[in-house]
Short mmCIF file of C-alpha atoms in Angstrom, two decimals:
data_model
loop_
_atom_site.label_atom_id
_atom_site.label_comp_id
_atom_site.label_asym_id
_atom_site.label_seq_id
_atom_site.Cartn_x
_atom_site.Cartn_y
_atom_site.Cartn_z
CA UNK A 418 57.03 -29.89 6.38
CA UNK A 419 54.84 -32.29 4.47
CA UNK A 420 56.36 -35.03 2.31
CA UNK A 421 56.90 -34.52 -1.39
CA UNK A 422 55.11 -36.75 -3.87
CA UNK A 423 57.60 -39.57 -3.94
CA UNK A 424 55.87 -42.88 -3.27
CA UNK A 425 53.12 -44.15 -5.54
CA UNK A 426 49.66 -44.14 -4.03
CA UNK A 427 46.65 -46.08 -5.19
CA UNK A 428 44.21 -43.55 -3.75
CA UNK A 429 45.26 -40.24 -5.28
CA UNK A 430 45.68 -39.34 -8.92
CA UNK A 431 47.64 -36.35 -10.15
CA UNK A 432 46.42 -34.31 -13.07
CA UNK A 433 48.51 -32.18 -15.33
CA UNK A 434 47.15 -28.96 -13.91
CA UNK A 435 46.43 -27.03 -17.04
CA UNK A 436 47.28 -28.90 -20.20
CA UNK A 437 44.20 -29.39 -22.41
CA UNK A 438 43.27 -33.05 -22.69
CA UNK A 439 46.12 -34.27 -20.53
CA UNK A 440 46.05 -37.73 -19.01
CA UNK A 441 46.11 -38.48 -15.31
CA UNK A 442 49.00 -40.23 -13.70
CA UNK A 443 49.46 -42.00 -10.36
CA UNK A 444 51.16 -39.99 -7.70
CA UNK A 445 51.53 -39.58 -3.99
CA UNK A 446 49.20 -38.14 -1.44
CA UNK A 447 50.56 -35.17 0.44
CA UNK A 448 49.25 -33.64 3.63
CA UNK A 449 47.71 -30.20 3.67
CA UNK A 450 49.90 -27.74 5.56
CA UNK A 451 49.13 -27.57 9.25
CA UNK A 452 50.42 -25.59 12.18
CA UNK A 453 50.87 -22.00 13.10
CA UNK A 454 52.82 -19.18 11.59
CA UNK A 455 55.29 -17.17 13.62
CA UNK A 456 53.73 -14.13 12.04
CA UNK A 457 54.81 -11.36 14.37
CA UNK A 458 58.50 -12.20 14.48
CA UNK A 459 60.76 -10.36 12.07
CA UNK A 460 64.17 -10.55 13.76
CA UNK A 461 66.32 -13.25 12.23
CA UNK A 462 68.06 -15.38 14.82
CA UNK A 463 66.23 -13.93 17.82
CA UNK A 464 65.49 -16.51 20.48
CA UNK A 465 64.97 -14.43 23.60
CA UNK A 466 62.58 -16.23 25.91
CA UNK A 467 59.98 -13.96 27.43
CA UNK A 468 59.82 -11.45 24.54
CA UNK A 469 57.34 -11.27 21.64
CA UNK A 470 60.09 -12.81 19.50
CA UNK A 471 59.79 -16.04 21.43
CA UNK A 472 58.05 -18.71 19.37
CA UNK A 473 55.51 -19.33 22.12
CA UNK A 474 54.52 -15.67 22.42
CA UNK A 475 55.22 -13.95 19.12
CA UNK A 476 53.29 -16.21 16.79
CA UNK A 477 50.45 -14.90 14.70
CA UNK A 478 47.94 -17.30 13.22
CA UNK A 479 47.49 -16.47 9.56
CA UNK A 480 43.77 -16.86 9.12
CA UNK A 481 43.41 -17.81 12.77
CA UNK A 482 41.69 -16.25 15.79
CA UNK A 483 41.51 -12.46 15.29
CA UNK A 484 41.37 -11.58 18.99
CA UNK A 485 44.49 -13.59 19.69
CA UNK A 486 46.23 -12.02 16.68
CA UNK A 487 45.38 -8.46 17.78
CA UNK A 488 46.78 -9.09 21.27
CA UNK A 489 49.99 -10.55 19.83
CA UNK A 490 50.32 -7.66 17.38
CA UNK A 491 50.00 -5.13 20.22
CA UNK A 492 52.73 -6.95 22.17
CA UNK A 493 54.96 -7.00 19.12
CA UNK A 494 54.54 -3.29 18.34
CA UNK A 495 55.37 -2.46 21.96
CA UNK A 496 58.46 -4.66 21.71
CA UNK A 497 59.54 -2.93 18.48
CA UNK A 498 59.20 0.50 20.08
CA UNK A 499 61.52 -0.38 22.93
CA UNK A 500 64.17 -2.05 20.73
CA UNK A 501 63.75 -0.02 17.55
CA UNK A 502 67.37 0.61 16.59
CA UNK A 503 68.86 -2.87 16.83
CA UNK A 504 65.73 -4.49 15.41
CA UNK A 505 65.83 -2.38 12.25
CA UNK A 506 69.55 -2.66 11.54
CA UNK A 507 69.46 -6.26 10.16
CA UNK A 508 66.84 -5.05 7.66
CA UNK A 509 68.79 -2.03 6.37
CA UNK A 510 67.43 0.59 8.75
CA UNK A 511 69.21 3.65 10.15
CA UNK A 512 72.79 2.95 11.11
CA UNK A 513 73.02 -0.14 8.96
CA UNK A 514 75.41 -0.55 6.08
CA UNK A 515 73.45 -0.13 2.85
CA UNK A 516 70.72 2.06 4.32
CA UNK A 517 67.08 1.34 3.48
CA UNK A 518 67.46 -1.82 1.46
CA UNK A 519 63.92 -3.01 2.16
CA UNK A 520 60.57 -1.76 0.91
CA UNK A 521 58.75 0.57 3.28
CA UNK A 522 55.48 -0.05 5.07
CA UNK A 523 53.73 3.29 4.61
CA UNK A 524 50.79 3.14 6.99
CA UNK A 525 49.96 1.62 10.38
CA UNK A 526 48.10 -1.66 10.00
CA UNK A 527 44.72 -0.13 10.85
CA UNK A 528 45.07 2.48 8.06
CA UNK A 529 46.90 0.34 5.51
CA UNK A 530 44.73 -0.77 2.58
CA UNK A 531 46.52 -3.73 1.07
CA UNK A 532 44.60 -5.35 -1.78
CA UNK A 533 45.17 -8.62 -3.65
CA UNK A 534 43.64 -9.82 -6.90
CA UNK A 535 42.89 -13.52 -7.39
CA UNK A 536 41.53 -14.83 -10.71
CA UNK A 537 40.78 -18.54 -10.98
CA UNK A 538 39.28 -20.28 -14.01
CA UNK A 539 37.83 -23.70 -13.23
CA UNK A 540 35.09 -24.36 -15.81
CA UNK A 541 35.77 -24.10 -19.54
CA UNK A 542 33.68 -24.37 -22.70
CA UNK A 543 36.18 -26.53 -24.60
CA UNK A 544 38.83 -27.62 -22.07
CA UNK A 545 38.77 -29.99 -19.13
CA UNK A 546 37.43 -28.70 -15.80
CA UNK A 547 40.17 -27.93 -13.27
CA UNK A 548 39.04 -30.11 -10.37
CA UNK A 549 40.73 -29.19 -7.11
CA UNK A 550 41.12 -25.51 -8.00
CA UNK A 551 38.61 -24.57 -5.30
CA UNK A 552 41.10 -25.82 -2.70
CA UNK A 553 43.78 -23.51 -4.12
CA UNK A 554 41.40 -20.53 -4.00
CA UNK A 555 40.51 -21.25 -0.37
CA UNK A 556 44.13 -21.68 0.76
CA UNK A 557 45.49 -18.64 -1.12
CA UNK A 558 42.64 -16.43 0.11
CA UNK A 559 43.24 -17.52 3.70
CA UNK A 560 46.99 -16.90 3.37
CA UNK A 561 46.65 -13.44 1.82
CA UNK A 562 43.98 -12.31 4.28
CA UNK A 563 46.24 -13.42 7.12
CA UNK A 564 49.00 -11.26 5.63
CA UNK A 565 46.72 -8.23 5.74
CA UNK A 566 45.37 -8.15 2.18
CA UNK A 567 41.77 -7.58 1.18
CA UNK A 568 41.36 -10.30 -1.47
CA UNK A 569 39.28 -9.54 -4.55
CA UNK A 570 38.37 -12.90 -6.08
CA UNK A 571 37.04 -13.50 -9.61
CA UNK A 572 36.25 -16.86 -11.18
CA UNK A 573 35.66 -18.22 -14.68
CA UNK A 574 36.59 -15.26 -16.89
CA UNK A 575 37.48 -14.96 -20.56
CA UNK A 576 40.77 -13.29 -21.48
CA UNK A 577 38.95 -10.02 -22.22
CA UNK A 578 37.09 -10.18 -18.92
CA UNK A 579 40.36 -10.81 -17.08
CA UNK A 580 41.85 -7.73 -18.73
CA UNK A 581 38.85 -5.65 -17.68
CA UNK A 582 39.13 -6.92 -14.10
CA UNK A 583 42.85 -6.05 -14.01
CA UNK A 584 42.30 -2.52 -15.34
CA UNK A 585 39.64 -1.84 -12.71
CA UNK A 586 41.81 -3.30 -9.95
CA UNK A 587 44.83 -1.23 -11.08
CA UNK A 588 42.73 1.94 -10.79
CA UNK A 589 41.57 1.21 -7.24
CA UNK A 590 42.14 4.15 -4.88
CA UNK A 591 43.20 1.81 -2.05
CA UNK A 592 46.59 1.34 -3.73
CA UNK A 593 47.47 4.91 -2.71
CA UNK A 594 47.52 3.89 0.96
CA UNK A 595 48.86 0.39 0.37
CA UNK A 596 52.48 -0.72 0.35
CA UNK A 597 52.19 -3.67 -2.07
CA UNK A 598 49.87 -5.98 -3.96
CA UNK A 599 49.53 -9.64 -4.91
CA UNK A 600 48.23 -10.71 -8.34
CA UNK A 601 47.32 -14.40 -8.44
CA UNK A 602 46.22 -16.23 -11.61
CA UNK A 603 45.09 -19.87 -11.80
CA UNK A 604 43.91 -21.48 -15.02
CA UNK A 605 44.86 -23.68 -17.94
CA UNK A 606 47.74 -22.11 -19.81
CA UNK A 607 50.01 -22.17 -22.83
CA UNK A 608 53.57 -20.96 -23.45
CA UNK A 609 52.31 -17.47 -24.29
CA UNK A 610 49.68 -16.90 -21.63
CA UNK A 611 46.68 -17.90 -19.53
CA UNK A 612 43.57 -19.55 -20.99
CA UNK A 613 40.20 -17.83 -20.71
CA UNK A 614 37.04 -19.87 -20.23
CA UNK A 615 36.29 -19.94 -23.98
CA UNK A 616 39.76 -21.08 -24.97
CA UNK A 617 40.29 -24.16 -27.11
CA UNK A 618 44.00 -24.17 -26.36
CA UNK A 619 44.96 -21.57 -28.95
CA UNK A 620 42.21 -18.93 -28.71
CA UNK A 621 41.05 -16.71 -25.82
CA UNK A 622 44.55 -16.41 -24.31
CA UNK A 623 45.53 -13.68 -21.86
CA UNK A 624 49.13 -12.79 -22.70
CA UNK A 625 51.51 -12.75 -19.74
CA UNK A 626 52.66 -9.33 -21.00
CA UNK A 627 49.18 -7.91 -20.39
CA UNK A 628 49.61 -8.41 -16.63
CA UNK A 629 52.76 -6.30 -16.52
CA UNK A 630 51.37 -3.67 -18.89
CA UNK A 631 48.35 -3.05 -16.64
CA UNK A 632 50.43 -2.68 -13.48
CA UNK A 633 53.56 -0.94 -14.78
CA UNK A 634 54.56 2.56 -13.70
CA UNK A 635 52.77 4.16 -16.64
CA UNK A 636 49.35 2.60 -16.09
CA UNK A 637 49.33 2.11 -12.30
CA UNK A 638 51.01 5.11 -10.72
CA UNK A 639 49.53 4.35 -7.28
CA UNK A 640 51.73 1.24 -7.04
CA UNK A 641 54.88 2.88 -8.37
CA UNK A 642 57.84 1.97 -6.18
CA UNK A 643 55.79 -0.67 -4.35
CA UNK A 644 56.16 -4.46 -4.62
CA UNK A 645 53.84 -6.16 -7.10
CA UNK A 646 53.93 -9.92 -6.54
CA UNK A 647 52.67 -12.06 -9.43
CA UNK A 648 51.80 -15.72 -8.79
CA UNK A 649 50.84 -17.80 -11.84
CA UNK A 650 49.52 -21.35 -11.55
CA UNK A 651 49.12 -22.79 -15.04
CA UNK A 652 50.80 -25.05 -17.56
CA UNK A 653 53.21 -23.37 -19.94
CA UNK A 654 53.32 -26.20 -22.48
CA UNK A 655 52.84 -29.94 -22.82
CA UNK A 656 56.28 -31.22 -21.90
CA UNK A 657 57.12 -33.10 -18.70
CA UNK A 658 59.64 -31.15 -16.66
CA UNK A 659 61.98 -34.07 -15.93
CA UNK A 660 64.73 -35.80 -17.89
CA UNK A 661 66.44 -39.17 -17.54
CA UNK A 662 70.15 -38.76 -16.77
CA UNK A 663 73.09 -41.07 -16.05
CA UNK A 664 74.99 -39.97 -12.97
CA UNK A 665 78.22 -41.53 -14.24
CA UNK A 666 78.61 -38.93 -16.99
CA UNK A 667 79.34 -35.31 -16.11
CA UNK A 668 77.28 -32.86 -18.11
CA UNK A 669 79.16 -30.33 -20.14
CA UNK A 670 79.58 -27.07 -18.27
CA UNK A 671 78.00 -24.10 -19.98
CA UNK A 672 80.23 -21.32 -21.21
CA UNK A 673 80.04 -18.18 -19.11
CA UNK A 674 79.42 -14.97 -21.00
CA UNK A 675 78.76 -11.41 -19.96
CA UNK A 676 76.42 -9.06 -21.72
CA UNK A 677 77.70 -5.68 -22.79
CA UNK A 678 76.21 -2.54 -21.37
CA UNK A 679 76.32 1.14 -22.05
CA UNK A 680 75.49 4.30 -20.17
CA UNK A 681 73.38 7.08 -21.60
CA UNK A 682 73.94 10.53 -20.16
CA UNK A 683 70.64 12.37 -19.76
CA UNK A 684 70.42 16.16 -19.93
CA UNK A 685 68.81 17.98 -17.00
CA UNK A 686 65.06 18.20 -17.27
CA UNK A 687 62.08 19.10 -15.15
CA UNK A 688 60.53 15.76 -16.04
CA UNK A 689 61.84 12.86 -14.00
CA UNK A 690 62.48 9.71 -15.95
CA UNK A 691 61.43 6.44 -14.30
CA UNK A 692 61.55 2.78 -15.21
CA UNK A 693 58.52 1.71 -17.20
CA UNK A 694 58.42 -1.60 -15.33
CA UNK A 695 59.88 -2.06 -11.86
CA UNK A 696 59.24 -3.63 -8.46
CA UNK A 697 57.71 -6.83 -9.86
CA UNK A 698 58.44 -10.31 -8.53
CA UNK A 699 56.95 -13.25 -10.41
CA UNK A 700 56.81 -16.93 -9.55
CA UNK A 701 55.48 -19.31 -12.19
CA UNK A 702 54.36 -22.80 -11.23
CA UNK A 703 56.63 -24.41 -13.84
CA UNK A 704 59.46 -23.75 -16.28
CA UNK A 705 58.67 -22.66 -19.86
CA UNK A 706 56.99 -25.26 -22.13
CA UNK A 707 56.29 -27.68 -19.26
CA UNK A 708 53.18 -28.79 -17.39
CA UNK A 709 52.06 -28.17 -13.80
CA UNK A 710 50.45 -30.83 -11.62
CA UNK A 711 47.23 -30.75 -9.61
CA UNK A 712 45.32 -33.16 -7.40
CA UNK A 713 41.54 -33.16 -8.06
CA UNK A 714 40.89 -33.32 -4.31
CA UNK A 715 43.78 -31.39 -2.73
CA UNK A 716 44.64 -28.73 -5.27
CA UNK A 717 47.85 -27.99 -7.14
CA UNK A 718 51.27 -29.00 -5.86
CA UNK A 719 52.56 -25.48 -6.46
CA UNK A 720 49.91 -23.58 -4.49
CA UNK A 721 50.00 -26.04 -1.58
CA UNK A 722 53.78 -25.74 -1.24
CA UNK A 723 53.77 -21.98 -1.72
CA UNK A 724 51.21 -21.56 1.06
CA UNK A 725 53.22 -23.82 3.34
CA UNK A 726 56.49 -21.94 2.78
CA UNK A 727 54.87 -18.53 3.31
CA UNK A 728 53.19 -19.71 6.51
CA UNK A 729 56.43 -21.09 7.85
CA UNK A 730 58.85 -18.36 6.78
CA UNK A 731 57.08 -15.02 6.22
CA UNK A 732 58.12 -13.96 9.71
CA UNK A 733 61.85 -13.83 8.91
CA UNK A 734 62.43 -14.26 5.16
CA UNK A 735 62.10 -11.77 2.36
CA UNK A 736 59.88 -12.57 -0.62
CA UNK A 737 62.53 -13.84 -3.02
CA UNK A 738 64.05 -16.07 -0.36
CA UNK A 739 60.60 -17.58 0.18
CA UNK A 740 60.33 -18.08 -3.57
CA UNK A 741 63.60 -20.02 -3.44
CA UNK A 742 62.25 -22.10 -0.57
CA UNK A 743 59.21 -22.95 -2.71
CA UNK A 744 61.53 -23.99 -5.53
CA UNK A 745 63.68 -26.11 -3.22
CA UNK A 746 60.58 -27.91 -1.96
CA UNK A 747 60.33 -29.45 -5.46
CA UNK A 748 63.76 -31.11 -5.31
CA UNK A 749 62.15 -34.53 -4.93
CA UNK A 750 59.45 -33.86 -7.51
CA UNK A 751 61.40 -33.65 -10.81
CA UNK A 752 58.30 -33.42 -13.02
CA UNK A 753 57.82 -29.76 -12.09
CA UNK A 754 59.96 -26.84 -10.97
CA UNK A 755 58.62 -23.34 -10.24
CA UNK A 756 60.64 -20.53 -11.75
CA UNK A 757 61.23 -16.86 -10.98
CA UNK A 758 60.99 -14.68 -14.05
CA UNK A 759 60.63 -11.03 -14.96
CA UNK A 760 61.63 -9.96 -11.47
CA UNK A 761 62.54 -6.28 -11.20
CA UNK A 762 62.53 -5.70 -7.45
CA UNK A 763 65.11 -3.14 -6.35
CA UNK A 764 64.94 -3.93 -2.63
CA UNK A 765 64.04 -6.79 -0.34
CA UNK A 766 60.35 -7.22 0.41
CA UNK A 767 59.45 -8.40 3.90
CA UNK A 768 55.77 -9.02 4.54
CA UNK A 769 56.07 -8.35 8.28
CA UNK A 770 52.95 -10.35 9.23
CA UNK A 771 51.45 -9.01 12.40
CA UNK A 772 52.96 -5.54 12.03
#
């Protein structure tokens, strides 16, 4: 774990990551994540010495030495084969209560064609350059490649160009033999969307809705029923995400309400009806209408902490639990809080690094 930005440093300045014309503010220097990932271990609570689940044997280096990773993966697959039943039960496999509550991995690793899309805008015609974004691109690419994704990276695109890139990526034949995808966007942003390179803060905006429209079950059938993970690093407004409070006064508790619901009985038909939008999980770098923070030398706080949590916990935590770990890592940084929104996953998504 690296320390949160708590103490003031005279050597590092923090920038509002994406707010046009924002001022810089003093902040703390944090260390880039180091260490290895226990990538091949998927059994929660396993501590058997001498098996691939042992920390000293079962680790996979995300982005590390490929020969070492292949050897560890072979050991792990052999271990799974000999302990298949009890290993799968904690994850909803055969014999478990609530059968098949996790997303499937369709192909062996050597035939699986996972793809990830990364779009990062750094240079703008009217807005401030996003110094430090190159660090985020490097770290996210290394993380995703270590998780088995072929990363397609695009930089400095207008909103229309980003839409074109997404449409082409959604049509890629590799999704047919993939089990999931990651869609990563880094740019300046507003409450309604992501800034293109010609944006002045109000024009050339890629609507957040456009992302979901391009990858929903109508327009991207190859990814239907498969996890689509959306990571968005951008400001969503100009407000600071913290508030001054007095601990001596209890805040008023919100009133709990429940929304009504109704069932619609559908007549039998040869055409199967499916959700228009499902299997998405989205993590924004900040709450609505607030800014995100970035170091011009070390990248954004959000991407650095996301990479750290995935490296440390992908071996035994599902995606949404890792999202919560990212959020909890901001407890001592009240200016910003990542938020999960528009999440429609129907099962748990384990990345199973090394498998």
